[in-house]
């Protein structure tokens, strides 16, 4: 259902993916509709049983999305906070392979299929909990790097609350840690078990520039800040054409490629002209 949002524009999809469909309020709307459809197509399946299966299935879908780095509006409309534990990447191949393997193995067995399927779900839970433990481990290693490692000489140590750790594809073996230090960001790559810092760089986040602040005060800028977990920006000035502010979310920048970059164009006076997200014009006036 969320894919339909893409037809309304990239900003609608990015901002509201995992919105009402992934909220507790959605459990009052979508499972009954799905159960009614299932019962209508298969009358031998009672509505009560179909409703129970739909409620449990969608509830666990929401719970499995919360450990990811995207963020889930699980408490919408009572809260617009995005719940994200940052334990696993948006799409984790292990979390796809374990249930799929359980289904395929259970279909091949004449007996004990439920035990096989149940075992695959237990392995999923253990994998997510393991990723959460390694996430905390990676945060501690990043803090050690900032306070006593090579990065300690580049500025004042960042407070514990200033360090965020994000999973990378094939987590929990690869992580990206981001620490705020005044006008700059310390970005660290971590790999392995136990996690170790394999690369570190310091770069200005640019959020204090008056042109950036002007861009962030626009409707698209405010929307980006609400969605982004680790915002950063860069400026590109064009003679006679004003300034383009490029907004990035470091959670999803892989090998210098940012699939969710937003561009906000300001004229020479610093007034908002237009914005594009994922290369498409958004928030049209």
CSV table of C-alpha atoms in Angstrom, one decimal:
chain,number,residue,atom,x,y,z
A,1,UNK,CA,0.0,0.0,0.0
A,2,UNK,CA,2.9,2.4,0.7
A,3,UNK,CA,4.1,1.9,-2.9
A,4,UNK,CA,1.0,3.8,-4.0
A,5,UNK,CA,2.4,6.9,-2.2
A,6,UNK,CA,5.2,7.0,-4.9
A,7,UNK,CA,2.6,8.1,-7.5
A,8,UNK,CA,2.0,11.2,-5.4
A,9,UNK,CA,5.6,12.4,-5.5
A,10,UNK,CA,8.9,11.4,-3.9
A,11,UNK,CA,8.4,13.7,-0.9
A,12,UNK,CA,5.1,11.9,-0.1
A,13,UNK,CA,6.6,8.5,-0.3
A,14,UNK,CA,9.8,9.3,1.7
A,15,UNK,CA,8.0,11.2,4.5
A,16,UNK,CA,5.0,8.9,4.9
A,17,UNK,CA,6.4,5.5,4.1
A,18,UNK,CA,5.9,3.5,7.3
A,19,UNK,CA,3.3,6.0,8.4
A,20,UNK,CA,-0.4,5.1,9.1
A,21,UNK,CA,0.1,1.7,7.5
A,22,UNK,CA,2.8,0.9,10.1
A,23,UNK,CA,1.1,2.6,13.1
A,24,UNK,CA,-0.8,1.1,16.0
A,25,UNK,CA,-3.9,2.9,14.7
A,26,UNK,CA,-3.5,1.0,11.4
A,27,UNK,CA,-4.2,-2.2,13.4
A,28,UNK,CA,-7.8,-1.0,13.8
A,29,UNK,CA,-8.2,-0.4,10.0
A,30,UNK,CA,-6.2,-2.8,7.8
A,31,UNK,CA,-6.4,-6.2,9.5
A,32,UNK,CA,-10.3,-6.2,9.5
A,33,UNK,CA,-10.3,-5.2,5.8
A,34,UNK,CA,-7.8,-7.9,5.0
A,35,UNK,CA,-9.7,-10.5,7.0
A,36,UNK,CA,-12.9,-9.6,5.3
A,37,UNK,CA,-11.3,-10.0,1.9
A,38,UNK,CA,-9.7,-13.3,2.9
A,39,UNK,CA,-12.9,-14.7,4.2
A,40,UNK,CA,-14.8,-13.6,1.1
A,41,UNK,CA,-12.2,-15.3,-1.2
A,42,UNK,CA,-12.0,-18.4,1.1
A,43,UNK,CA,-15.3,-18.9,3.0
A,44,UNK,CA,-13.8,-22.0,4.8
A,45,UNK,CA,-11.5,-19.6,6.6
A,46,UNK,CA,-13.5,-18.0,9.4
A,47,UNK,CA,-13.5,-14.2,9.7
A,48,UNK,CA,-12.3,-14.5,13.3
A,49,UNK,CA,-9.3,-16.7,12.4
A,50,UNK,CA,-8.4,-14.5,9.4
A,51,UNK,CA,-8.6,-11.4,11.7
A,52,UNK,CA,-6.3,-13.0,14.2
A,53,UNK,CA,-3.7,-13.9,11.6
A,54,UNK,CA,-3.9,-10.4,10.1
A,55,UNK,CA,-3.5,-8.7,13.4
A,56,UNK,CA,-0.6,-10.8,14.4
A,57,UNK,CA,1.1,-10.6,11.0
A,58,UNK,CA,0.9,-6.8,10.7
A,59,UNK,CA,1.8,-6.2,14.4
A,60,UNK,CA,5.0,-8.2,13.9
A,61,UNK,CA,5.7,-6.4,10.6
A,62,UNK,CA,5.6,-3.1,12.6
A,63,UNK,CA,7.8,-4.5,15.3
A,64,UNK,CA,10.4,-5.8,12.8
A,65,UNK,CA,10.5,-2.4,11.1
A,66,UNK,CA,11.4,-0.5,14.3
A,67,UNK,CA,14.9,-2.0,14.6
A,68,UNK,CA,15.8,-0.6,11.1
A,69,UNK,CA,17.4,2.7,10.4
A,70,UNK,CA,14.5,4.2,8.4
A,71,UNK,CA,12.2,5.1,11.2
A,72,UNK,CA,8.6,4.0,11.8
A,73,UNK,CA,5.7,6.2,12.8
A,74,UNK,CA,4.3,3.5,15.1
A,75,UNK,CA,2.5,5.9,17.4
A,76,UNK,CA,0.9,8.0,14.6
A,77,UNK,CA,-1.4,10.1,14.8
A,78,UNK,CA,-0.7,10.5,18.5
A,79,UNK,CA,3.0,11.2,17.9
A,80,UNK,CA,5.0,12.1,14.8
A,81,UNK,CA,8.2,10.7,16.3
A,82,UNK,CA,10.0,8.3,14.1
A,83,UNK,CA,11.0,5.2,16.1
A,84,UNK,CA,14.2,3.7,14.8
A,85,UNK,CA,16.7,1.6,16.8
A,86,UNK,CA,19.2,1.6,14.0
A,87,UNK,CA,20.1,-2.1,14.6
A,88,UNK,CA,19.7,-3.4,11.0
A,89,UNK,CA,19.7,-1.8,7.5
A,90,UNK,CA,16.4,-1.0,5.7
A,91,UNK,CA,16.5,-4.3,3.8
A,92,UNK,CA,18.5,-7.0,5.5
A,93,UNK,CA,19.2,-10.2,3.5
A,94,UNK,CA,19.4,-12.3,6.6
A,95,UNK,CA,16.0,-11.3,7.8
A,96,UNK,CA,14.6,-12.2,4.3
A,97,UNK,CA,16.5,-15.5,4.1
A,98,UNK,CA,15.6,-16.9,7.5
A,99,UNK,CA,11.8,-16.8,7.2
A,100,UNK,CA,11.9,-17.8,3.5
A,101,UNK,CA,14.1,-20.8,4.4
A,102,UNK,CA,11.7,-21.7,7.2
A,103,UNK,CA,8.7,-21.6,4.7
A,104,UNK,CA,10.5,-23.7,2.1
A,105,UNK,CA,11.7,-26.3,4.5
A,106,UNK,CA,8.3,-26.6,6.2
A,107,UNK,CA,6.7,-27.2,2.8
A,108,UNK,CA,9.1,-30.1,2.0
A,109,UNK,CA,8.5,-31.9,5.3
A,110,UNK,CA,5.5,-34.1,5.8
A,111,UNK,CA,5.5,-33.5,9.5
A,112,UNK,CA,7.1,-31.0,11.8
A,113,UNK,CA,6.6,-28.1,9.5
A,114,UNK,CA,5.4,-25.8,12.3
A,115,UNK,CA,8.5,-26.5,14.3
A,116,UNK,CA,10.7,-25.6,11.4
A,117,UNK,CA,8.7,-22.4,10.7
A,118,UNK,CA,8.8,-21.5,14.4
A,119,UNK,CA,12.6,-22.2,14.6
A,120,UNK,CA,13.1,-19.7,11.7
A,121,UNK,CA,11.2,-17.0,13.6
A,122,UNK,CA,13.3,-17.7,16.7
A,123,UNK,CA,16.5,-17.3,14.7
A,124,UNK,CA,15.1,-14.0,13.3
A,125,UNK,CA,14.6,-12.7,16.8
A,126,UNK,CA,18.0,-13.8,17.9
A,127,UNK,CA,19.6,-12.2,14.9
A,128,UNK,CA,17.9,-8.8,15.6
A,129,UNK,CA,18.9,-9.0,19.3
A,130,UNK,CA,22.5,-9.8,18.3
A,131,UNK,CA,22.5,-6.8,15.9
A,132,UNK,CA,21.3,-4.6,18.8
A,133,UNK,CA,24.1,-5.8,21.0
A,134,UNK,CA,26.7,-5.2,18.4
A,135,UNK,CA,25.2,-1.8,17.7
A,136,UNK,CA,25.9,-0.8,21.3
A,137,UNK,CA,29.4,-2.4,21.1
A,138,UNK,CA,30.1,-0.3,18.0
A,139,UNK,CA,28.9,2.9,19.8
A,140,UNK,CA,31.4,2.2,22.6
A,141,UNK,CA,34.2,1.6,20.1
A,142,UNK,CA,33.4,4.9,18.3
A,143,UNK,CA,33.4,6.8,21.6
A,144,UNK,CA,36.8,5.3,22.5
A,145,UNK,CA,38.1,6.4,19.1
A,146,UNK,CA,36.9,9.9,19.8
A,147,UNK,CA,38.2,10.2,23.3
A,148,UNK,CA,41.5,8.3,23.2
A,149,UNK,CA,42.2,7.4,19.6
A,150,UNK,CA,43.5,9.3,16.7
A,151,UNK,CA,40.4,11.5,16.5
A,152,UNK,CA,40.9,12.8,20.0
A,153,UNK,CA,43.5,15.3,18.9
A,154,UNK,CA,41.1,16.9,16.3
A,155,UNK,CA,38.9,18.6,18.9
A,156,UNK,CA,37.0,18.3,22.1
A,157,UNK,CA,35.6,14.8,22.8
A,158,UNK,CA,32.0,14.4,21.8
A,159,UNK,CA,29.4,13.7,24.5
A,160,UNK,CA,28.0,10.2,24.6
A,161,UNK,CA,24.6,11.5,23.4
A,162,UNK,CA,26.3,13.0,20.4
A,163,UNK,CA,27.3,9.7,18.9
A,164,UNK,CA,24.9,7.9,16.5
A,165,UNK,CA,25.7,4.5,14.9
A,166,UNK,CA,23.9,3.4,11.8
A,167,UNK,CA,23.9,-0.1,10.1
A,168,UNK,CA,25.3,-0.6,6.6
A,169,UNK,CA,24.3,-3.3,4.1
A,170,UNK,CA,25.2,-6.7,5.5
A,171,UNK,CA,25.0,-5.5,9.1
A,172,UNK,CA,25.9,-6.4,11.8
A,173,UNK,CA,29.5,-6.4,10.5
A,174,UNK,CA,29.6,-2.9,9.0
A,175,UNK,CA,28.5,0.3,10.8
A,176,UNK,CA,28.8,4.1,10.3
A,177,UNK,CA,29.2,6.3,13.4
A,178,UNK,CA,28.5,10.0,13.3
A,179,UNK,CA,29.5,12.4,16.1
A,180,UNK,CA,28.7,16.1,16.2
A,181,UNK,CA,31.5,18.4,17.2
A,182,UNK,CA,30.5,22.1,17.0
A,183,UNK,CA,30.7,23.0,13.4
A,184,UNK,CA,32.0,19.7,12.2
A,185,UNK,CA,31.1,16.0,12.1
A,186,UNK,CA,33.3,13.1,12.9
A,187,UNK,CA,32.4,10.2,10.6
A,188,UNK,CA,33.7,6.8,11.4
A,189,UNK,CA,33.5,3.4,9.6
A,190,UNK,CA,33.5,0.3,11.7
A,191,UNK,CA,33.8,-3.3,10.6
A,192,UNK,CA,34.2,-6.8,12.0
A,193,UNK,CA,33.4,-8.7,15.2
A,194,UNK,CA,34.3,-7.1,17.6
A,195,UNK,CA,33.7,-3.8,15.8
A,196,UNK,CA,36.8,-1.7,15.1
A,197,UNK,CA,37.2,1.7,13.5
A,198,UNK,CA,38.7,1.2,10.1
A,199,UNK,CA,38.4,4.8,8.8
A,200,UNK,CA,37.6,8.3,10.2
A,201,UNK,CA,37.2,11.7,8.8
A,202,UNK,CA,36.2,15.1,10.0
A,203,UNK,CA,34.1,17.3,7.8
A,204,UNK,CA,32.0,20.5,8.3
A,205,UNK,CA,28.3,19.9,8.4
A,206,UNK,CA,27.6,23.4,7.1
A,207,UNK,CA,24.3,23.8,9.0
A,208,UNK,CA,25.5,27.1,10.5
A,209,UNK,CA,25.8,28.9,7.1
A,210,UNK,CA,23.1,31.6,6.8
A,211,UNK,CA,22.2,30.4,3.3
A,212,UNK,CA,21.8,26.9,4.7
A,213,UNK,CA,19.6,28.2,7.5
A,214,UNK,CA,17.5,30.0,5.0
A,215,UNK,CA,17.1,26.8,3.0
A,216,UNK,CA,16.2,24.8,6.1
A,217,UNK,CA,13.5,27.3,7.0
A,218,UNK,CA,11.6,26.5,3.8
A,219,UNK,CA,8.8,23.9,3.7
A,220,UNK,CA,11.1,21.3,2.0
A,221,UNK,CA,13.9,22.1,4.3
A,222,UNK,CA,11.7,21.6,7.4
A,223,UNK,CA,10.4,18.3,5.9
A,224,UNK,CA,14.0,17.1,5.3
A,225,UNK,CA,15.0,17.9,8.9
A,226,UNK,CA,12.0,16.0,10.3
A,227,UNK,CA,12.9,12.9,8.2
A,228,UNK,CA,16.7,12.9,8.4
A,229,UNK,CA,18.6,11.2,11.1
A,230,UNK,CA,22.1,12.6,10.4
A,231,UNK,CA,21.7,15.7,8.2
A,232,UNK,CA,24.7,17.4,6.5
A,233,UNK,CA,24.9,19.8,3.6
A,234,UNK,CA,27.2,21.4,1.0
A,235,UNK,CA,26.8,24.6,-1.0
A,236,UNK,CA,27.2,25.1,-4.7
A,237,UNK,CA,27.1,28.8,-5.8
A,238,UNK,CA,26.4,29.7,-9.4
A,239,UNK,CA,27.3,33.1,-10.7
A,240,UNK,CA,24.2,35.0,-11.5
A,241,UNK,CA,22.0,32.0,-10.5
A,242,UNK,CA,22.1,32.1,-6.7
A,243,UNK,CA,23.0,29.1,-4.6
A,244,UNK,CA,22.0,25.4,-4.5
A,245,UNK,CA,22.0,23.8,-1.1
A,246,UNK,CA,22.5,20.0,-1.2
A,247,UNK,CA,21.1,18.2,1.9
A,248,UNK,CA,22.2,14.7,2.7
A,249,UNK,CA,21.3,12.1,5.3
A,250,UNK,CA,24.5,10.3,6.3
A,251,UNK,CA,22.5,7.2,7.3
A,252,UNK,CA,22.1,6.3,3.6
A,253,UNK,CA,25.2,7.8,1.9
A,254,UNK,CA,27.1,4.8,0.5
A,255,UNK,CA,30.4,5.2,-1.3
A,256,UNK,CA,29.7,8.9,-1.8
A,257,UNK,CA,26.4,8.2,-3.4
A,258,UNK,CA,23.3,9.6,-1.7
A,259,UNK,CA,20.0,8.3,-3.1
A,260,UNK,CA,17.9,10.6,-0.9
A,261,UNK,CA,19.7,13.9,-1.6
A,262,UNK,CA,17.6,17.0,-1.6
A,263,UNK,CA,18.5,20.2,-3.5
A,264,UNK,CA,17.1,23.6,-2.5
A,265,UNK,CA,17.7,26.5,-4.9
A,266,UNK,CA,18.0,30.0,-3.6
A,267,UNK,CA,18.2,33.1,-5.7
A,268,UNK,CA,20.9,35.8,-5.4
A,269,UNK,CA,18.9,37.4,-2.6
A,270,UNK,CA,18.6,34.2,-0.7
A,271,UNK,CA,14.9,33.7,-1.4
A,272,UNK,CA,13.6,30.2,-2.0
A,273,UNK,CA,13.1,29.2,-5.7
A,274,UNK,CA,12.5,25.5,-5.9
A,275,UNK,CA,13.5,22.1,-4.4
A,276,UNK,CA,14.1,18.6,-5.8
A,277,UNK,CA,14.3,15.3,-3.9
A,278,UNK,CA,15.7,12.2,-5.6
A,279,UNK,CA,16.1,14.4,-8.7
A,280,UNK,CA,12.4,15.2,-8.9
A,281,UNK,CA,10.8,18.6,-8.2
A,282,UNK,CA,8.9,18.6,-4.9
A,283,UNK,CA,6.7,20.9,-2.8
A,284,UNK,CA,5.6,22.7,-6.0
A,285,UNK,CA,4.2,26.2,-5.2
